[in-house]
Amino acid sequence: MESLFLLIVEIVGTIAFAISGIRLAAAKKFDWFGAYTVGLATAIGGGTFRDILLNAPIFWMHNGWYLGVTGLSLAAVIVFKKSLVRLHNTIFIFDTIGLALFVVIGIQKTLTYGYPMWAAIMMGTITGALGGVIRDILINEVPLIFRKDVYATACIMGGIIFWVISELGCSSIVQQLVCSATVIVIRILAARYNWSIPILRGYADSKNDI
Amino acid sequence: MESLFLLIVEIVGTIAFAISGIRLAAAKKFDWFGAYTVGLATAIGGGTFRDILLNAPIFWMHNGWYLGVTGLSLAAVIVFKKSLVRLHNTIFIFDTIGLALFVVIGIQKTLTYGYPMWAAIMMGTITGALGGVIRDILINEVPLIFRKDVYATACIMGGIIFWVISELGCSSIVQQLVCSATVIVIRILAARYNWSIPILRGYADSKNDI
Amino acid sequence: MESLFLLIVEIVGTIAFAISGIRLAAAKKFDWFGAYTVGLATAIGGGTFRDILLNAPIFWMHNGWYLGVTGLSLAAVIVFKKSLVRLHNTIFIFDTIGLALFVVIGIQKTLTYGYPMWAAIMMGTITGALGGVIRDILINEVPLIFRKDVYATACIMGGIIFWVISELGCSSIVQQLVCSATVIVIRILAARYNWSIPILRGYADSKNDI
């Protein structure tokens, strides 16, 4: 029952991540193959790099549904085109819920492999946020999460809360729920109130230094 | 005998891939070191990522000829300069034959490691096509195979044919030959008749969404 | 004693690498998170990729000081802002010393894992120079080391000298010192006398070929 719920959340999150990649690829006039690839990289890129760092079997390589779900996402974007724009808020919520789950998955898997908590928080953030960085590299743009949006920061905050809850001796399910809620609430509040992280200033001319 | 033939094909394909990287690096005014690196990444990048995903020993790390052959490719580009342009069709054929071989190698290695057929097709495509994506990232261009050219699609088609032949119970050598022929024929026909994959439209303004 | 000295050099080098990433990120108006991430990737990116290729445990994943030192580097850049520019030469020296150490670490670790000398030289160069390439990819610029600066070449020269010294039967500490000195001297002379590597010419129009 619980695992069915988690599977549904993971599928929804994967779709939302894939759609974000497919839409940005479409804005760059990528063809269907390019859009599919960018969507897939957005959806599974973070978890793939986490598994490489953990030296774990890559999570999707014995499990084809990630590729199938990305294909469905591409079909949805092709068929529904601009009407997807009206679903902007829905997709944002799905994306945020998926992000929260991916962070929790990343943290727990890293702890399972015996790494310290700070490494787990970092892997949770990588699981949630690196897919978007890879997406932006593939479409040749500066990664969005480095310039605006409290996105990775929400992951890090969720991870720190996970740690605190863990130190308090709460059960695993409480950790997961509070961590997820933290990621979701911070991201939604940040989007609602335009929160941002300070920008580094005064280096406009240092571009040519090493 | 057969293995000598395969070695020659692999060398020819490696040279063609390396030259593609070196020439694009040259167009960006890279120095010799930069051009060599881009050429090498183009030639071995796909197989390297495949081996990382498979958790296999990296194929070139006990075998120095890939580095040497890339060096020869660089020397050829330096010495023959523009006269290489006249060899455009020859290089295209070498590149296509190399692509076909890399796809077959990728598929077979993945199956050897116990992964399902769909994963093998994906790894075959990665082996053949990812080097070009890495090349384009290194020269800071949008990856060509996401926007034009039936390149990765030829790999996927070859992989599907490999699968079909395999289900029909044909011998390994037949699988390899028919898969290779599929990749080669599709790529050549696509270049000859300007085949392309549909482009996603109508998202020109979605660039700033996540 | 020796290991304390090496630790200090590694910390100084990590700071110099991180600052180079943070400053270039600042020139691109990245926020603090983005700058931190680029700084971290610059500092640990090369060694991370080396460890992935070697299938070794990632060197920083059980050792949090790399993340802490990158945080200190970010704080220094935020607090001292433009006055860091006056420290340009100091940072250059720290960066160069760090580079030399990273090359030696990369070579020795690769030899420990049983790879041949040419692979060790390549891994030493990757350890020293790949972080800067990842940095430039993240800020969406053409990698600097492919177009100017005798940077990777200094690593390769250091590696070759390491090899020669090794063939001469010198002790390990002599190998390390002479290799480091080679990297440092070549890099400083190259910066002083504007050495550069020849550029490939005559391909300005080959951009659209594969």
XYZ file of C-alpha atoms in Angstrom:
630
model
C 0.000 0.000 0.000
C 2.655 2.457 1.054
C 4.915 1.294 -1.733
C 2.118 1.711 -4.285
C 1.634 5.280 -3.071
C 5.367 5.942 -3.369
C 5.441 4.439 -6.867
C 2.612 6.733 -7.976
C 4.395 9.769 -6.532
C 7.617 8.723 -8.258
C 5.836 8.335 -11.598
C 4.138 11.715 -11.231
C 7.429 13.354 -10.316
C 9.231 11.674 -13.211
C 6.562 12.927 -15.615
C 6.838 16.468 -14.258
C 10.641 16.447 -14.516
C 10.524 14.957 -18.025
C 7.975 17.553 -19.167
C 10.198 20.363 -17.894
C 13.044 19.019 -20.019
C 10.859 18.386 -23.065
C 9.353 21.879 -22.996
C 12.691 23.641 -22.713
C 14.034 21.447 -25.519
C 10.992 22.397 -27.597
C 11.717 26.082 -27.011
C 15.114 25.394 -28.592
C 13.488 23.678 -31.613
C 14.844 20.261 -30.751
C 13.373 17.349 -32.661
C 11.409 14.572 -30.948
C 14.513 12.535 -30.256
C 16.318 15.519 -28.759
C 13.313 16.455 -26.641
C 12.945 12.871 -25.420
C 16.615 12.688 -24.512
C 16.566 15.988 -22.653
C 13.363 14.960 -20.854
C 14.897 11.643 -19.853
C 18.127 13.268 -18.701
C 16.136 15.739 -16.603
C 14.114 12.962 -15.018
C 16.849 10.428 -14.295
C 20.080 12.458 -14.490
C 20.296 13.336 -10.810
C 19.672 9.809 -9.578
C 22.067 8.415 -12.169
C 24.936 10.612 -10.985
C 24.088 9.769 -7.358
C 24.316 6.052 -8.153
C 27.615 6.543 -9.984
C 29.066 8.360 -6.950
C 27.716 5.698 -4.583
C 29.013 2.972 -6.905
C 25.483 1.543 -6.767
C 23.724 -0.193 -9.674
C 22.057 2.558 -11.736
C 18.458 2.644 -10.486
C 16.713 2.625 -13.877
C 18.824 0.036 -15.667
C 16.770 -2.940 -14.588
C 13.515 -1.019 -14.637
C 12.181 0.209 -17.948
C 9.242 2.300 -16.765
C 11.298 5.498 -16.530
C 11.892 5.327 -20.258
C 8.253 4.519 -20.935
C 6.967 7.311 -18.728
C 9.288 9.775 -20.482
C 7.849 8.586 -23.790
C 4.320 9.244 -22.498
C 5.429 12.704 -21.365
C 6.732 13.450 -24.849
C 3.479 12.230 -26.386
C 1.508 14.445 -24.000
C 3.555 17.503 -24.934
C 3.177 16.757 -28.642
C -0.568 16.146 -28.445
C -1.628 18.832 -25.992
C 0.874 21.482 -27.026
C -0.056 24.895 -25.761
C -2.883 23.718 -23.558
C -0.155 22.405 -21.264
C 0.647 26.012 -20.464
C -2.729 26.279 -18.729
C -1.656 23.368 -16.534
C 1.364 25.341 -15.416
C 0.404 25.362 -11.747
C -0.518 21.684 -11.723
C 2.795 20.749 -13.296
C 4.582 22.969 -10.781
C 2.930 21.095 -7.906
C 3.759 17.704 -9.422
C 7.331 18.857 -10.011
C 7.630 19.998 -6.404
C 6.171 16.785 -4.975
C 8.509 14.790 -7.199
C 11.433 16.905 -6.038
C 10.592 16.188 -2.400
C 10.402 12.449 -3.027
C 13.647 12.408 -4.995
C 15.423 14.186 -2.142
C 14.149 11.635 0.386
C 15.115 8.732 -1.889
C 18.588 10.200 -2.382
C 19.174 10.714 1.334
C 17.991 7.273 2.351
C 19.907 5.427 -0.355
C 23.118 7.236 0.600
C 22.665 6.402 4.287
C 22.006 2.775 3.328
C 25.401 2.744 1.633
C 27.039 3.818 4.891
C 27.899 7.417 4.119
C 27.709 10.224 6.697
C 24.689 12.495 6.965
C 26.279 15.493 5.216
C 27.026 13.287 2.210
C 23.425 12.063 2.264
C 22.099 15.642 2.220
C 24.367 16.393 -0.705
C 23.233 13.250 -2.561
C 19.592 14.133 -1.850
C 20.171 17.548 -3.378
C 21.971 15.997 -6.357
C 19.122 13.515 -6.876
C 16.601 16.343 -6.890
C 18.445 19.163 -8.600
C 21.167 17.813 -10.896
C 18.708 16.654 -13.575
C 17.800 20.295 -14.200
C 21.463 21.250 -14.470
C 22.102 18.496 -17.025
C 18.974 19.622 -18.899
C 20.317 23.187 -19.102
C 23.760 22.015 -20.228
C 22.150 19.936 -22.994
C 20.132 22.905 -24.258
C 23.253 25.103 -23.934
C 21.897 27.530 -21.330
C 23.364 28.661 -18.035
C 21.786 26.381 -15.391
C 18.681 28.092 -14.072
C 19.142 26.933 -10.474
C 22.447 28.807 -10.261
C 20.822 32.165 -10.954
C 17.259 32.230 -9.725
C 14.788 30.083 -7.927
C 15.118 28.600 -4.463
C 15.292 25.074 -5.785
C 18.418 23.327 -4.633
C 18.202 25.314 -1.420
C 14.821 23.732 -0.703
C 16.488 20.325 -1.123
C 19.307 21.250 1.256
C 16.836 22.587 3.849
C 14.787 19.410 3.581
C 17.958 17.408 4.105
C 18.936 19.403 7.183
C 15.450 18.931 8.637
C 15.776 15.212 7.925
C 18.998 15.256 9.943
C 17.456 17.185 12.851
C 14.441 14.875 12.984
C 16.785 11.919 12.884
C 18.810 13.276 15.826
C 15.543 13.702 17.742
C 14.984 9.969 17.409
C 11.797 10.096 15.348
C 10.710 7.169 13.218
C 11.720 6.791 9.591
C 8.271 7.659 8.255
C 8.217 10.907 10.240
C 11.630 11.816 8.859
C 10.435 11.232 5.322
C 7.220 13.176 5.739
C 8.739 16.192 7.487
C 11.647 16.321 5.050
C 9.248 16.166 2.091
C 6.975 18.794 3.594
C 9.956 21.102 4.146
C 11.044 20.848 0.521
C 7.502 21.400 -0.738
C 6.669 24.313 1.564
C 9.948 26.156 0.960
C 9.678 25.772 -2.794
C 6.048 26.936 -2.895
C 6.662 29.881 -0.573
C 9.754 30.826 -2.584
C 7.758 30.809 -5.816
C 4.841 32.701 -4.211
C 6.945 35.424 -2.585
C 9.763 35.508 -5.112
C 12.395 34.506 -2.617
C 15.878 34.431 -3.976
C 19.423 33.880 -2.810
C 21.846 36.824 -2.798
C 23.859 37.333 -5.935
C 27.609 37.768 -5.953
C 28.455 41.204 -7.277
C 31.457 43.162 -8.423
C 33.164 40.649 -10.666
C 31.887 41.719 -14.047
C 35.436 42.118 -15.286
C 37.067 39.039 -13.822
C 35.887 36.834 -16.656
C 39.288 36.377 -18.181
C 41.113 35.432 -15.021
C 41.583 31.829 -14.161
C 40.940 -13.158 -38.737
C 37.513 -11.925 -37.765
C 38.961 -10.121 -34.773
C 41.592 -8.461 -36.985
C 38.831 -7.244 -39.274
C 36.878 -5.884 -36.295
C 39.993 -4.164 -34.945
C 40.564 -2.440 -38.273
C 36.939 -1.289 -38.398
C 37.199 -0.002 -34.828
C 40.378 1.933 -35.626
C 38.816 3.437 -38.749
C 35.694 4.405 -36.801
C 37.748 5.870 -33.973
C 39.709 7.983 -36.467
C 36.515 9.225 -38.109
C 34.957 10.139 -34.750
C 38.146 11.837 -33.576
C 38.420 13.836 -36.808
C 34.838 15.048 -36.392
C 35.722 16.364 -32.952
C 39.032 17.861 -34.038
C 37.499 19.702 -36.996
C 34.691 21.220 -34.955
C 37.228 22.234 -32.298
C 39.330 23.817 -35.043
C 36.335 25.828 -36.218
C 36.206 27.239 -32.683
C 39.911 28.157 -32.800
C 40.913 25.601 -30.175
C 44.606 24.951 -29.770
C 46.155 21.550 -30.450
C 45.593 20.347 -26.933
C 41.940 21.419 -27.006
C 41.403 19.827 -30.389
C 43.028 16.590 -29.260
C 40.886 16.482 -26.141
C 37.672 17.128 -28.041
C 38.644 14.524 -30.622
C 39.381 11.974 -27.922
C 36.152 12.734 -26.070
C 34.199 12.322 -29.307
C 35.862 9.006 -30.035
C 35.730 7.379 -26.595
C 33.106 9.413 -24.691
C 30.129 7.223 -25.539
C 31.838 3.961 -24.639
C 33.249 5.493 -21.478
C 29.809 6.529 -20.210
C 28.450 3.102 -21.171
C 31.152 1.414 -19.110
C 30.494 3.744 -16.150
C 26.774 2.866 -16.257
C 27.560 -0.849 -16.577
C 30.142 -0.556 -13.795
C 32.567 -2.212 -16.199
C 36.290 -1.442 -16.430
C 36.641 1.519 -18.824
C 37.434 -0.065 -22.193
C 40.396 2.161 -23.135
C 42.196 2.299 -19.790
C 44.312 -0.786 -20.362
C 44.637 -0.151 -24.071
C 46.566 2.854 -25.263
C 45.861 2.711 -28.994
C 42.765 4.934 -28.739
C 44.973 7.777 -27.519
C 47.567 7.084 -30.181
C 45.013 6.911 -32.973
C 43.511 10.221 -31.828
C 47.003 11.706 -31.971
C 47.375 10.460 -35.547
C 44.005 11.976 -36.394
C 45.149 15.325 -35.030
C 48.370 15.108 -37.021
C 46.382 14.321 -40.165
C 44.119 17.326 -39.663
C 47.124 19.597 -39.027
C 49.073 18.353 -42.020
C 46.339 17.982 -44.613
C 44.187 20.911 -43.500
C 41.646 21.890 -46.119
C 42.310 18.953 -48.377
C 40.429 16.902 -45.783
C 37.294 18.705 -46.917
C 37.589 16.906 -50.227
C 37.519 13.634 -48.314
C 34.193 14.604 -46.789
C 32.310 11.653 -48.265
C 35.003 9.164 -47.348
C 35.059 10.400 -43.757
C 31.263 10.229 -43.684
C 31.379 6.573 -44.721
C 34.091 5.750 -42.161
C 32.104 7.591 -39.503
C 28.971 5.632 -40.391
C 30.742 2.267 -40.382
C 32.321 3.142 -37.043
C 28.921 4.150 -35.699
C 27.455 0.789 -36.698
C 30.286 -1.112 -35.023
C 30.062 0.969 -31.837
C 26.329 0.260 -31.614
C 26.907 -3.486 -31.948
C 29.717 -3.406 -29.368
C 27.527 -1.442 -26.959
C 24.587 -3.809 -27.315
C 26.640 -6.959 -26.896
C 28.621 -5.720 -23.923
C 25.421 -4.679 -22.141
C 23.823 -8.080 -22.756
C 26.992 -9.752 -21.470
C 26.530 -7.851 -18.225
C 23.052 -9.324 -17.827
C 20.901 -6.314 -18.666
C 17.600 -6.558 -20.576
C 17.402 -5.913 -24.300
C 15.897 -2.414 -24.011
C 18.846 -1.370 -21.847
C 21.233 -2.860 -24.415
C 19.624 -0.853 -27.222
C 19.970 2.274 -25.112
C 23.623 1.497 -24.325
C 24.294 0.801 -28.008
C 22.865 4.201 -28.855
C 24.885 5.831 -26.076
C 28.061 4.129 -27.311
C 27.460 5.432 -30.808
C 25.945 8.843 -30.239
C 26.995 10.261 -26.864
C 30.520 11.090 -27.998
C 29.067 13.658 -30.385
C 26.955 15.160 -27.611
C 30.008 15.500 -25.341
C 31.901 17.034 -28.273
C 29.196 19.662 -28.736
C 29.065 20.431 -25.012
C 32.857 20.923 -24.976
C 32.720 23.354 -27.902
C 29.716 25.070 -26.277
C 27.183 24.346 -29.014
C 23.708 22.853 -28.834
C 24.185 19.136 -29.567
C 23.699 18.621 -33.280
C 21.957 15.262 -32.960
C 19.120 16.883 -31.001
C 18.217 19.191 -33.856
C 19.038 17.616 -37.163
C 20.379 14.443 -38.635
C 18.953 10.981 -38.234
C 21.911 9.773 -36.220
C 20.832 8.425 -32.873
C 17.651 7.202 -34.514
C 19.736 5.039 -36.824
C 21.363 3.537 -33.727
C 18.001 2.853 -32.105
C 16.651 1.270 -35.296
C 19.750 -0.902 -35.538
C 19.208 -1.961 -31.948
C 15.564 -2.849 -32.552
C 16.534 -4.904 -35.594
C 19.175 -6.643 -33.456
C 16.404 -7.515 -31.016
C 14.048 -8.815 -33.742
C 16.800 -10.933 -35.300
C 17.626 -12.255 -31.864
C 14.002 -13.254 -31.235
C 14.011 -15.055 -34.587
C 16.832 -17.231 -33.261
C 19.501 -16.211 -35.757
C 23.178 -16.627 -34.999
C 25.239 -13.935 -33.344
C 27.111 -13.046 -36.513
C 23.841 -12.530 -38.418
C 22.606 -10.263 -35.627
C 25.754 -8.176 -35.813
C 25.729 -7.897 -39.579
C 22.059 -7.043 -39.956
C 22.198 -4.553 -37.085
C 25.256 -2.866 -38.609
C 23.693 -2.803 -42.046
C 20.544 -1.209 -40.638
C 22.499 1.583 -38.967
C 24.565 2.199 -42.093
C 21.672 2.120 -44.553
C 19.408 4.362 -42.462
C 22.157 6.915 -41.896
C 23.141 7.010 -45.569
C 19.542 7.213 -46.793
C 18.820 9.924 -44.223
C 21.794 11.971 -45.417
C 20.935 11.382 -49.086
C 17.255 12.267 -48.810
C 17.494 14.771 -45.975
C 15.332 12.747 -43.658
C 14.651 14.392 -40.365
C 12.640 13.855 -37.228
C 9.673 16.135 -36.496
C 10.425 19.210 -34.457
C 8.433 20.218 -31.410
C 6.748 23.539 -32.037
C 4.896 26.218 -30.169
C 7.096 26.681 -27.132
C 9.133 29.654 -28.161
C 8.057 31.531 -25.052
C 8.335 28.828 -22.450
C 12.050 29.348 -21.990
C 11.814 30.829 -18.554
C 9.552 28.201 -17.035
C 11.034 25.379 -15.098
C 54.884 15.747 9.437
C 55.070 15.108 5.721
C 51.396 14.275 5.642
C 50.530 17.468 7.513
C 52.491 19.437 4.925
C 50.650 17.657 2.100
C 47.298 18.302 3.776
C 48.061 22.016 4.010
C 49.079 22.125 0.348
C 45.909 20.264 -0.615
C 43.748 22.699 1.359
C 45.489 25.709 -0.165
C 45.089 24.242 -3.649
C 41.435 23.413 -3.037
C 40.789 26.989 -1.900
C 42.534 28.405 -4.974
C 40.563 26.136 -7.313
C 37.277 26.920 -5.529
C 37.941 30.666 -5.689
C 38.580 30.441 -9.430
C 35.165 28.804 -9.870
C 33.407 31.207 -7.502
C 34.825 34.292 -9.192
C 33.884 33.174 -12.683
C 30.406 32.282 -11.398
C 30.171 35.754 -9.849
C 31.050 37.325 -13.189
C 27.998 35.498 -14.549
C 25.787 36.868 -11.761
C 25.254 33.484 -10.137
C 23.711 33.466 -6.678
C 25.570 32.160 -3.638
C 24.360 28.624 -4.157
C 25.396 28.669 -7.814
C 28.791 30.118 -6.977
C 29.343 27.553 -4.239
C 28.422 24.717 -6.572
C 30.697 25.948 -9.361
C 33.508 26.453 -6.850
C 33.053 22.952 -5.478
C 32.888 21.414 -8.946
C 36.092 23.232 -9.910
C 37.861 22.014 -6.790
C 36.752 18.377 -6.721
C 35.488 17.728 -10.267
C 38.753 16.423 -11.668
C 39.436 14.021 -8.818
C 35.830 12.856 -8.855
C 35.965 11.898 -12.512
C 39.351 10.220 -11.955
C 37.844 8.099 -9.166
C 34.826 7.201 -11.312
C 37.148 6.030 -14.112
C 39.316 4.098 -11.636
C 36.179 2.659 -10.000
C 37.645 3.903 -6.708
C 35.592 5.280 -3.798
C 35.091 9.002 -4.478
C 37.842 10.729 -2.482
C 35.678 13.392 -0.798
C 32.654 11.299 0.124
C 33.977 10.209 3.504
C 35.782 13.458 4.115
C 33.754 16.623 4.569
C 36.535 19.212 4.644
C 36.411 19.817 0.891
C 32.860 21.086 1.271
C 33.780 23.177 4.300
C 36.827 24.693 2.626
C 34.730 25.597 -0.408
C 32.282 27.314 1.948
C 35.149 29.306 3.464
C 36.286 30.255 -0.032
C 32.800 31.531 -0.843
C 32.718 33.525 2.393
C 36.116 35.026 1.561
C 34.963 36.095 -1.884
C 31.757 37.602 -0.450
C 33.543 39.466 2.350
C 36.660 40.664 0.588
C 35.127 41.264 -2.827
C 37.320 43.378 -5.045
C 40.292 43.367 -2.735
C 40.799 39.760 -3.860
C 41.817 41.140 -7.217
C 44.906 42.589 -5.564
C 45.771 39.076 -4.432
C 45.741 37.908 -8.024
C 49.361 36.800 -8.049
C 49.090 35.061 -4.700
C 46.034 33.133 -5.830
C 47.832 32.255 -9.050
C 50.722 30.759 -7.072
C 48.368 28.832 -4.769
C 46.454 27.596 -7.804
C 49.668 26.446 -9.450
C 50.954 24.669 -6.355
C 47.563 22.992 -5.947
C 47.660 21.959 -9.579
C 51.065 20.330 -9.111
C 49.883 18.414 -6.057
C 46.679 17.265 -7.753
C 48.685 15.943 -10.697
C 50.976 13.959 -8.397
C 48.003 12.595 -6.419
C 46.262 11.584 -9.654
C 49.316 9.807 -11.035
C 50.077 7.908 -7.848
C 46.507 6.817 -7.203
C 46.214 5.502 -10.759
C 49.465 3.542 -10.464
C 48.228 2.123 -7.142
C 45.199 0.765 -8.982
C 47.482 -1.100 -11.372
C 47.100 0.983 -14.510
C 49.972 1.646 -16.945
C 52.025 4.829 -16.793
C 50.341 6.532 -19.781
C 46.969 6.092 -18.066
C 48.439 7.563 -14.879
C 49.696 10.642 -16.743
C 46.242 11.064 -18.258
C 44.569 10.679 -14.848
C 47.020 13.166 -13.333
C 46.084 15.652 -16.031
C 42.371 14.948 -15.494
C 42.765 15.424 -11.733
C 44.426 18.775 -12.274
C 42.649 20.192 -15.291
C 39.150 18.717 -15.596
C 37.721 20.781 -12.744
C 38.289 23.910 -14.798
C 36.566 22.344 -17.795
C 33.522 21.418 -15.689
C 33.544 24.958 -14.264
C 33.430 26.442 -17.761
C 30.660 24.070 -18.867
C 28.589 25.077 -15.817
C 28.983 28.790 -16.585
C 28.267 28.049 -20.268
C 31.595 29.208 -21.670
C 34.014 27.471 -24.008
C 36.574 25.779 -21.734
C 39.475 28.182 -21.280
C 42.171 25.505 -21.287
C 41.197 24.506 -24.842
C 41.977 27.936 -26.216
C 44.677 29.601 -24.215
C 46.993 28.986 -21.334
C 49.554 26.237 -21.006
C 47.674 24.528 -18.232
C 46.894 20.942 -19.089
C 50.150 20.816 -21.001
C 52.031 21.607 -17.798
C 50.252 18.621 -16.199
C 51.201 16.340 -19.079
C 54.836 17.511 -18.964
C 54.914 16.926 -15.224
C 53.552 13.435 -15.794
C 56.148 12.650 -18.438
C 58.927 13.848 -16.129
C 57.446 11.643 -13.383
C 57.748 8.727 -15.792
C 61.333 9.521 -16.756
C 62.387 9.904 -13.123
C 60.660 6.632 -12.347
C 62.549 4.841 -15.150
C 65.783 6.262 -13.721
C 65.024 4.451 -10.483
C 64.735 7.485 -8.222
C 62.831 7.329 -4.978
C 59.171 8.153 -4.716
C 59.741 11.467 -2.972
C 62.118 12.620 -5.742
C 59.521 11.685 -8.352
C 56.893 13.729 -6.568
C 59.095 16.765 -6.079
C 60.489 16.880 -9.606
C 57.060 16.281 -11.139
C 55.559 19.069 -9.015
C 58.415 21.435 -9.819
C 57.979 20.754 -13.536
C 54.282 21.601 -13.429
C 54.914 24.742 -11.404
C 57.844 26.021 -13.461
C 56.176 25.399 -16.820
C 52.962 27.087 -15.719
C 54.758 30.122 -14.304
C 57.059 30.500 -17.312
C 54.080 30.102 -19.635
C 52.187 32.858 -17.807
C 55.259 35.094 -17.676
C 56.215 34.735 -21.337
C 52.749 34.213 -22.769
C 53.529 30.772 -24.093
C 50.739 29.192 -25.996
C 50.019 26.088 -28.014
C 49.478 26.409 -31.777
C 45.918 26.927 -32.899
C 44.274 24.857 -35.600
C 43.348 27.104 -38.514
C 41.364 26.971 -41.685
C 38.155 25.392 -40.483
C 35.999 28.433 -39.892
C 33.340 27.048 -42.199
C 33.290 23.420 -41.150
C 30.954 24.081 -38.258
C 27.994 22.359 -39.819
C 29.749 19.162 -40.764
C 29.571 16.221 -38.492
